[in-house]
XYZ file of C-alpha atoms in Angstrom:
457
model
C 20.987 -4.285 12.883
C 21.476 -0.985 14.285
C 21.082 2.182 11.924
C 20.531 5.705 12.714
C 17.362 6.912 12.909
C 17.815 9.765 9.960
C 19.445 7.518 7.547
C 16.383 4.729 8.507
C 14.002 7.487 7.765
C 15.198 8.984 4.568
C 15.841 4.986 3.393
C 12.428 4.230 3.759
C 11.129 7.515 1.768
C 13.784 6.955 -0.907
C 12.071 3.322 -0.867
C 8.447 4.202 -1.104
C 9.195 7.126 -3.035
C 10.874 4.733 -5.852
C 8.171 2.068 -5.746
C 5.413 4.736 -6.118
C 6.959 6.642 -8.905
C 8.175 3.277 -10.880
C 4.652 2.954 -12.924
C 3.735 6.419 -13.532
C 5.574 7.766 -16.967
C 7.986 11.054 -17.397
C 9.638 9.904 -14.191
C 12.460 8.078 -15.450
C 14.879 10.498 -14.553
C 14.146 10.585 -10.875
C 13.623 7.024 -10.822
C 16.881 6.656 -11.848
C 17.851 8.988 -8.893
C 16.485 7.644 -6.923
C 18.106 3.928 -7.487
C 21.169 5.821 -6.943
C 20.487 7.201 -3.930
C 19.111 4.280 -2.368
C 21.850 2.167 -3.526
C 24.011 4.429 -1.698
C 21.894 4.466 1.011
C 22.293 1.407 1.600
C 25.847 -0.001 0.714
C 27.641 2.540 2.989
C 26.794 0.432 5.528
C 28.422 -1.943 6.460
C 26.052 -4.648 8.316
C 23.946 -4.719 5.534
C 26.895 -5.127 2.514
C 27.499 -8.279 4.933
C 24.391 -9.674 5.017
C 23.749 -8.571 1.675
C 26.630 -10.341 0.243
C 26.335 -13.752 2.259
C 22.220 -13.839 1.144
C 23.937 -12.786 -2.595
C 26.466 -15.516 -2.403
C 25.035 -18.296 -0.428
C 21.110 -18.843 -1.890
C 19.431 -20.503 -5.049
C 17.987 -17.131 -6.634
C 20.702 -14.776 -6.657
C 23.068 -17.549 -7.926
C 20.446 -18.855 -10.633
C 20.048 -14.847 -11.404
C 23.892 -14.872 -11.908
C 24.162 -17.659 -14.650
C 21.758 -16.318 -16.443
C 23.732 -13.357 -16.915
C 26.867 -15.010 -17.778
C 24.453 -16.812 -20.619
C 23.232 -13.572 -21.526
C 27.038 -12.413 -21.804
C 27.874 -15.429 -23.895
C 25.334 -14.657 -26.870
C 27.427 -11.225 -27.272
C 29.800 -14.283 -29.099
C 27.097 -14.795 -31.871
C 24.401 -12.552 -31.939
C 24.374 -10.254 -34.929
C 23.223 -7.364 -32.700
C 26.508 -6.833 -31.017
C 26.043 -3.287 -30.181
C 22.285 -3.068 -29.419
C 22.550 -6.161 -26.983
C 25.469 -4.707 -25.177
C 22.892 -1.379 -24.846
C 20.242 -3.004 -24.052
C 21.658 -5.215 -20.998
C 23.288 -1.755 -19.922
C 19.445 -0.230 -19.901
C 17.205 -3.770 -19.096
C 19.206 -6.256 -17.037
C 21.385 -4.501 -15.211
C 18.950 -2.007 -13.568
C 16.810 -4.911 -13.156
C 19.584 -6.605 -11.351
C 20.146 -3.374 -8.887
C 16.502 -3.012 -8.599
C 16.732 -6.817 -6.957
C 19.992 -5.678 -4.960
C 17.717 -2.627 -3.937
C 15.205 -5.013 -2.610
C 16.981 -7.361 -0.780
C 19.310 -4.846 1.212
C 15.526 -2.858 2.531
C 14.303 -6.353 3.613
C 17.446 -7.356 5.118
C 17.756 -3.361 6.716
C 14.671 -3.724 8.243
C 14.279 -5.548 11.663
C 11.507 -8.086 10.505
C 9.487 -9.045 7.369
C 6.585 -6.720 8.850
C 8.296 -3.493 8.583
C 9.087 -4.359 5.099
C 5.709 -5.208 4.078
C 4.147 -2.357 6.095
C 6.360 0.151 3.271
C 5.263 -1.795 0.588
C 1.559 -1.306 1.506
C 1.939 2.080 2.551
C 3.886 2.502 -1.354
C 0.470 0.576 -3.049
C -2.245 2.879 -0.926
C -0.863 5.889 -1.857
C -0.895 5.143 -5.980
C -4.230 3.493 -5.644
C -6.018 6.456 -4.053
C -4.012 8.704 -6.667
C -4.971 6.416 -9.532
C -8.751 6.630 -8.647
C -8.975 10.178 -7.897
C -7.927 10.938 -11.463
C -10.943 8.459 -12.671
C -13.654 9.941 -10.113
C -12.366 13.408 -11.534
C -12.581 12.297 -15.107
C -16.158 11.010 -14.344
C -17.254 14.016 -12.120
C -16.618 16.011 -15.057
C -18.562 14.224 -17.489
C -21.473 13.574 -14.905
C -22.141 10.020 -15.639
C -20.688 6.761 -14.924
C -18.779 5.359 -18.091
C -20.097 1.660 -19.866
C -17.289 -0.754 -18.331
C -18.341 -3.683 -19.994
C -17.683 -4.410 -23.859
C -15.598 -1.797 -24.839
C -12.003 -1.371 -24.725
C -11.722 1.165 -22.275
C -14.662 2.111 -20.221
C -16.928 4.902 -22.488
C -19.082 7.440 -21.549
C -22.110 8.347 -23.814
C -19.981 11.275 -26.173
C -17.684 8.163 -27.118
C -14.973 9.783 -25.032
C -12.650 7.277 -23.256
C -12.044 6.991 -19.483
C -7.842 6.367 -19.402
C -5.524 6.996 -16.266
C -3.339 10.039 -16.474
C -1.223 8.498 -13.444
C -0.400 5.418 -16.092
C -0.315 5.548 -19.706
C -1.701 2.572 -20.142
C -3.919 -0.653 -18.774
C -0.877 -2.316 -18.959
C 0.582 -0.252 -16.064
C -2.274 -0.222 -14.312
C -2.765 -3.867 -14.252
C 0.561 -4.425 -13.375
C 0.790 -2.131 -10.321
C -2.999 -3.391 -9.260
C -2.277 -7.313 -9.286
C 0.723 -6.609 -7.089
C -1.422 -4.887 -4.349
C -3.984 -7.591 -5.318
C -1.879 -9.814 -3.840
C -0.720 -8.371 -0.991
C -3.538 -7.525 0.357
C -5.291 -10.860 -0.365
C -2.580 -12.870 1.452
C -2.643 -10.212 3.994
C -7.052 -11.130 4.747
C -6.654 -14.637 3.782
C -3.637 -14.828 6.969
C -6.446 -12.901 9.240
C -9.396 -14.495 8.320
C -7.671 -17.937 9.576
C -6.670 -16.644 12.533
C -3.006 -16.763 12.107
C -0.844 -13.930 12.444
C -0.415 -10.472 11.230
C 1.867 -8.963 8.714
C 0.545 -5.789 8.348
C -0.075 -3.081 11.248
C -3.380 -1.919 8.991
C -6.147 -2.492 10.439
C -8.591 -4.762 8.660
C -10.913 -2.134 7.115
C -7.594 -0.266 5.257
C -6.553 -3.605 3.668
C -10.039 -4.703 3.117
C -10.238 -1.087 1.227
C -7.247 -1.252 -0.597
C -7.559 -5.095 -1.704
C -11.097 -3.286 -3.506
C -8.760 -0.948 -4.829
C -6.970 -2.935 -6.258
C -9.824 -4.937 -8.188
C -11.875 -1.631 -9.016
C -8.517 -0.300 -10.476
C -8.911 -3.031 -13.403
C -12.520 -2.589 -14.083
C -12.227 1.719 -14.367
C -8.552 0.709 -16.569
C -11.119 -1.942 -18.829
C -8.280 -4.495 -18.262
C -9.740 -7.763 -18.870
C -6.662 -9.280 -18.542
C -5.437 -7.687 -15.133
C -9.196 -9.013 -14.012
C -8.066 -12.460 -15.397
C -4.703 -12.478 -13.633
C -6.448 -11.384 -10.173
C -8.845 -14.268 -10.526
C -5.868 -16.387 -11.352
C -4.580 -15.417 -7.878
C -7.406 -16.169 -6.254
C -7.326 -19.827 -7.316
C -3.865 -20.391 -6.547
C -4.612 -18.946 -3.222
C -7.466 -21.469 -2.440
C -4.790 -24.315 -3.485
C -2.123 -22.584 -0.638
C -4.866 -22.429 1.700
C -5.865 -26.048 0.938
C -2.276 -27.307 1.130
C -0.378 -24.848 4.002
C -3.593 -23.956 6.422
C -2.604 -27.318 8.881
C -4.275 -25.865 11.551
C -7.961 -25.311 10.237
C -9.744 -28.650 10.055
C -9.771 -29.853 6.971
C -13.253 -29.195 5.834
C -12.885 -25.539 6.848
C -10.190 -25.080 4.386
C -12.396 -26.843 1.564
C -15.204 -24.305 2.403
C -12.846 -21.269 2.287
C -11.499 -22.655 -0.476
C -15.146 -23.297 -2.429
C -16.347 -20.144 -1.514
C -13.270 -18.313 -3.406
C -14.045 -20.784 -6.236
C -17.414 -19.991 -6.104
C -16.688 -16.120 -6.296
C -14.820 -17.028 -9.141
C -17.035 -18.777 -11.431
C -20.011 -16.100 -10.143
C -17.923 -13.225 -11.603
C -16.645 -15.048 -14.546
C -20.224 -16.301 -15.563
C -21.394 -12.421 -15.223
C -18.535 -11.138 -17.494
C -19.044 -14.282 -19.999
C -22.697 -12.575 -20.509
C -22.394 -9.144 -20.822
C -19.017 -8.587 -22.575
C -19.209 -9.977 -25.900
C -15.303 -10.256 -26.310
C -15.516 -13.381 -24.997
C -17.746 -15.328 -27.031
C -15.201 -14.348 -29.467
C -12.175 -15.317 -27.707
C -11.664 -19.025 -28.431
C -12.469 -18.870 -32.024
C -9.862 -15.869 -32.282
C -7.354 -18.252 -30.996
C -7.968 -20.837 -32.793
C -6.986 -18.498 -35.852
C -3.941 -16.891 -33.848
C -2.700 -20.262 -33.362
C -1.984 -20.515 -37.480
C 0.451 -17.116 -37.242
C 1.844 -17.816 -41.360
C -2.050 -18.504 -42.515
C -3.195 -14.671 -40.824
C -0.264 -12.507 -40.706
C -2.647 -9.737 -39.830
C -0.833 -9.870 -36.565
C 2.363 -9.205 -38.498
C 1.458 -5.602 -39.209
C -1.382 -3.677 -37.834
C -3.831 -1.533 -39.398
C -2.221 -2.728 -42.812
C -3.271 -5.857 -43.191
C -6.982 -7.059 -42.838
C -7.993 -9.363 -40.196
C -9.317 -12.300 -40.746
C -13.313 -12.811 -40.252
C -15.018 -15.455 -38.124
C -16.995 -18.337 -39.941
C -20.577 -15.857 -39.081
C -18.885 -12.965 -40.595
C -18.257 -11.237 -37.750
C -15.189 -9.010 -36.367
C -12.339 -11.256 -34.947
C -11.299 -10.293 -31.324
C -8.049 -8.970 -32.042
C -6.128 -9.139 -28.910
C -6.947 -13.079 -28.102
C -6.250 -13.707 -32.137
C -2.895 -11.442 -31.749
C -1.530 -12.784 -28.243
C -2.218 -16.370 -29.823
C -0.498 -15.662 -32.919
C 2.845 -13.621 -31.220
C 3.488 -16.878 -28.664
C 2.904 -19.369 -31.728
C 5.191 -17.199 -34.201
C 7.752 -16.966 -31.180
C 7.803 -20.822 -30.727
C 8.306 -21.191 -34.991
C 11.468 -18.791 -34.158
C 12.861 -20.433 -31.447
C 13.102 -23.488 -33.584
C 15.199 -21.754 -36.225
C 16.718 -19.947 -33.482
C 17.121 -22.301 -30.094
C 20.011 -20.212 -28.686
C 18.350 -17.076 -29.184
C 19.357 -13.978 -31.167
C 20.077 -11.861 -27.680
C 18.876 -9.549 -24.966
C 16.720 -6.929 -26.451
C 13.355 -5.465 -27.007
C 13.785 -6.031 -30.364
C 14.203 -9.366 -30.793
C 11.013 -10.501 -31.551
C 10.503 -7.661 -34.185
C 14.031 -8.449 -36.529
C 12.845 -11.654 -36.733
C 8.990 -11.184 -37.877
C 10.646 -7.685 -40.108
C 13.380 -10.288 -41.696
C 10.151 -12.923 -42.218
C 7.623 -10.908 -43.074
C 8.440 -7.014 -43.635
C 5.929 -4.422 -42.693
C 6.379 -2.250 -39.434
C 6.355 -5.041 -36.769
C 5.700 -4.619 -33.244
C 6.969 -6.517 -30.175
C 5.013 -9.424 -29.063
C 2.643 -8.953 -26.560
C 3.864 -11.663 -24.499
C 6.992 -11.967 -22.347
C 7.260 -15.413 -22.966
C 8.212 -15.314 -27.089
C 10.462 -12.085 -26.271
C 12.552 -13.906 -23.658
C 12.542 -17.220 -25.825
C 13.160 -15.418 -29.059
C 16.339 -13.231 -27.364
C 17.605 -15.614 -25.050
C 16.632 -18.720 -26.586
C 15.413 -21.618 -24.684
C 18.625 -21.938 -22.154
C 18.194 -18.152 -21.083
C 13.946 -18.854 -20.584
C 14.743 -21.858 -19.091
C 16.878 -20.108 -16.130
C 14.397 -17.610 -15.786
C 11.681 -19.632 -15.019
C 14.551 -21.498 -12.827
C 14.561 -18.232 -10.571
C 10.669 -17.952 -10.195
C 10.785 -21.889 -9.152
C 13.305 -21.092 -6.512
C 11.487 -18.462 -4.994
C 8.651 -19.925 -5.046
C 9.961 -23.212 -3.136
C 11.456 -21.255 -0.642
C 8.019 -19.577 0.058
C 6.503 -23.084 0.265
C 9.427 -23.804 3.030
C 8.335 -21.199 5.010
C 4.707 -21.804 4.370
C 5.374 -25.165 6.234
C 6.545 -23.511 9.344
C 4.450 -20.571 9.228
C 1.166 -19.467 7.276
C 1.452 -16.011 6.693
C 1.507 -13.060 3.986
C 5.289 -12.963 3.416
C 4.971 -17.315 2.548
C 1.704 -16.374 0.400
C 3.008 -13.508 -1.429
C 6.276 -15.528 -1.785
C 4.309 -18.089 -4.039
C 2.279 -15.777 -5.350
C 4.499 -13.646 -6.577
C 6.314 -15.255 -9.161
C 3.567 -17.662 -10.072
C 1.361 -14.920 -11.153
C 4.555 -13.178 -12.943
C 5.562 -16.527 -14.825
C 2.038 -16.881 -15.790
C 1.197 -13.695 -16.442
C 4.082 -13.229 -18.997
C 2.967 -16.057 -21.566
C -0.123 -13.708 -22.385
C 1.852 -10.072 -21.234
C 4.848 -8.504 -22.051
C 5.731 -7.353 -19.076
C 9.039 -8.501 -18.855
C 10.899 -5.426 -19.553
C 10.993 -1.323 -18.456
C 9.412 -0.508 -15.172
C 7.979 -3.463 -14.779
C 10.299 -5.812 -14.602
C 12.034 -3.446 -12.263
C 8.997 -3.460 -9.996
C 9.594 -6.732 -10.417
C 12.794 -7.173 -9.479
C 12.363 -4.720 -6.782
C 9.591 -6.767 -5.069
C 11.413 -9.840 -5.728
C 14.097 -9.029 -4.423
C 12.486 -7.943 -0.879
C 10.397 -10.913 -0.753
C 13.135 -13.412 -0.887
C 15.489 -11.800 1.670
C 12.461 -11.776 3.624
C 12.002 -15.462 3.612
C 16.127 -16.036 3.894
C 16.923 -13.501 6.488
C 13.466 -13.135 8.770
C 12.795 -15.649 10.567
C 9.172 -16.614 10.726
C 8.925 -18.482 14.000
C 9.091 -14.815 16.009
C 6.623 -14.117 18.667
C 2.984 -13.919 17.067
C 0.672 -11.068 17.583
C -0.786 -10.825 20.960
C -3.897 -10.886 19.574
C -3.565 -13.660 17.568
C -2.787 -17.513 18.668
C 0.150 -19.131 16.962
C -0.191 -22.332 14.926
């Protein structure tokens, strides 16, 4: 596909631009910009609004993504929310739908899945480093290194809290890090087996930036984002196990030990020194009984509940518990949904229970409660797509576009139950991501020359 030079150029900045900016707050305006130039961008011209349109037309995601929006049309019929629905798939779905568009036409204007991914790394560097210079300054100034274990956020000694300034919250940041997480893993896990390169990096830059990417969690004090990396990790090992056909078989199981072996190391070490989690399960047990401890219902308010020894509960395992439970008690009453918005989940605990309620802090009981179970049921129909069309091109080629193909939306499905990330910027990074992923694995073809330096399989 032949484009000029200056429009290629200012394409890709637009691009990198957009995926920096996406996470980092009081940039909505430009963001929104910026989807409008890129959009432009790209659909003046015309080889890509052809391929764009066949890959749009003619594959399983794009089609599953298009009946769920006809479902999501079809509650306007019956949801009493007529008005903020309408507002709310004007704000959430369709600029999550563009941001896909957005994604596919930059794979497909690109001459090969490497170019792509070489933006998207370049995109993840660049808000790393800028995320951790605002810690190191933040610590610099108090001259001390802040407690990272047991606490919310990391604390230094004046009880003053080390937060990003770049993201407003761990959220964000965990978001943005398990993305580059996962790049960068399948990026050392396709090196380290000798197969071929996606990135132009060398090995030290993407051996720095996968660190990054983990150290960016620890400084947030996201024990969840740490949880979701180590989540990759073990589906990785199971890829490596079941797609790495040309390492003998017991090479794979050692890889694949030694990353399990990692695992449990670093899981054993947090078990013992953040007390959290010898909470945890208890907490859950008592989240999992949402109309017994309504705490959940309306924070600060209501007391929570104490443990049998008298000690505090650990809210966010006994809240998380309690806002997936409460959304599976509405989807019974309500198995069609109530419709597409944000505020779903909190007319339906307000109607139940009063108070101020808050969304869930979980994806997976917003989407249930708003689009009932045929609307979660699609969605999770468009992550199983993508993800067996990564596992196609795993089988002809083990690589970083095939293992962040799986990756991808496994960790995103997952990640959702416990997370609600399923709305804002970050379903649009998302989306975005998505979107250039999957034309990658339609539209590239993976059977290309390999590196020099590199044998093929």
């Amino acid at each position: 596909m032949k484009i000029a030079q200056p429009r290629l150029l200012a394409t890709d900045l637009c691009f990198v631009t957009l995926f920096s900016i996406l996470s980092i707050p009081g940039t909505i305006a430009l963001r929104y910009w910026l989807i409008a130039l890129l959009l432009a961008l790209l659909l003046t011209q015309q080889p890509v609004r052809t391929a764009l349109g066949g890959l749009l037309r003619d594959t399983p995601v794009p089609r599953l993504l298009g009946l769920l929006s006809a479902w999501l049309l079809i509650q306007l019929l019956f949801t009493p929310y007529t008005m903020e629905v309408l507002r709310e798939l004007k704000s959430q779905w369709l600029t999550a739908m563009i941001a896909f568009v957005l994604g596919t036409g930059m794979a497909l204007l690109r001459p090969n899945a490497r170019s792509v991914f070489n933006l998207v790394f370049a995109a993840s560097a660049v808000t790393l480093i800028v995320l951790h210079a605002d810690y190191l300054w933040q610590i610099a100034a108090h001259r001390e290194w802040p407690d990272l274990i047991g606490t919310t956020y990391p604390r230094f000694s004046n009880d003053t809290y080390l937060t990003s300034r770049v993201m407003t919250s761990k959220v964000q940041v965990a978001f943005f890090a398990i993305l580059a997480f996962t790049v960068t893993l399948a990026e050392l896990l396709a090196r380290a087996l000798r197969y071929r390169r996606t990135l132009s990096a060398p090995t030290v830059a993407v051996t720095a930036i996968w660190l990054l990417s983990i150290s960016a969690n620890l400084l947030a004090g996201a024990r969840n984002g740490l949880l979701g990396e180590t989540l990759t990790l073990v589906a990785a090992a199971v890829l490596v196990l079941c797609f790495a056909r040309h390492i003998a078989l017991a090479w794979r199981l050692l890889l694949a030990l030694v990353m399990l072996g990692s695992i449990v190391g670093g899981a054993t070490m947090l078990d013992q020194h953040d007390p959290r989690w010898d909470r945890a399960v208890e907490s859950v047990r008592y989240g999992m009984q949402p109309d017994r401890y309504i705490a959940w219902t309306n924070q600060n308010e209501i007391p929570y509940p104490k443990l049998p020894d008298g000690s505090n509960i650990e809210v966010s395992a006994f809240e998380r518990t309690a806002f997936i439970f409460a959304g599976l008690q509405f989807s019974l009453e309500h198995p069609l949904g109530i419709g597409y918005t944000r505020q779903a989940f909190m007319h339906l605990v307000k109607e139940r229970y009063g108070g101020r309620p808050r969304h869930a802090h979980s994806g997976f009981a917003e989407y249930l409660v708003g689009t009932g179970w045929p609307g979660l049921a699609l969605w999770y129909a468009v992550l199983i797509a993508a993800i067996v069309a990564a596992c196609r091109w795993l089988n002809r080629h083990f690589d970083t576009v095939g293992l962040v193909g799986v990756l991808l939306p496994l960790g995103f499905g997952g990640r959702m139950i416990t997370e609600n990330i399923t709305r804002d910027h970050m379903l649009l990074l998302f989306m975005l991501s998505l979107g250039l992923v999957y034309a990658c694995l339609k539209a590239h073809d993976p059977d290309t020359p390999p590196h020099p330096h590199h044998p093929p399989r």
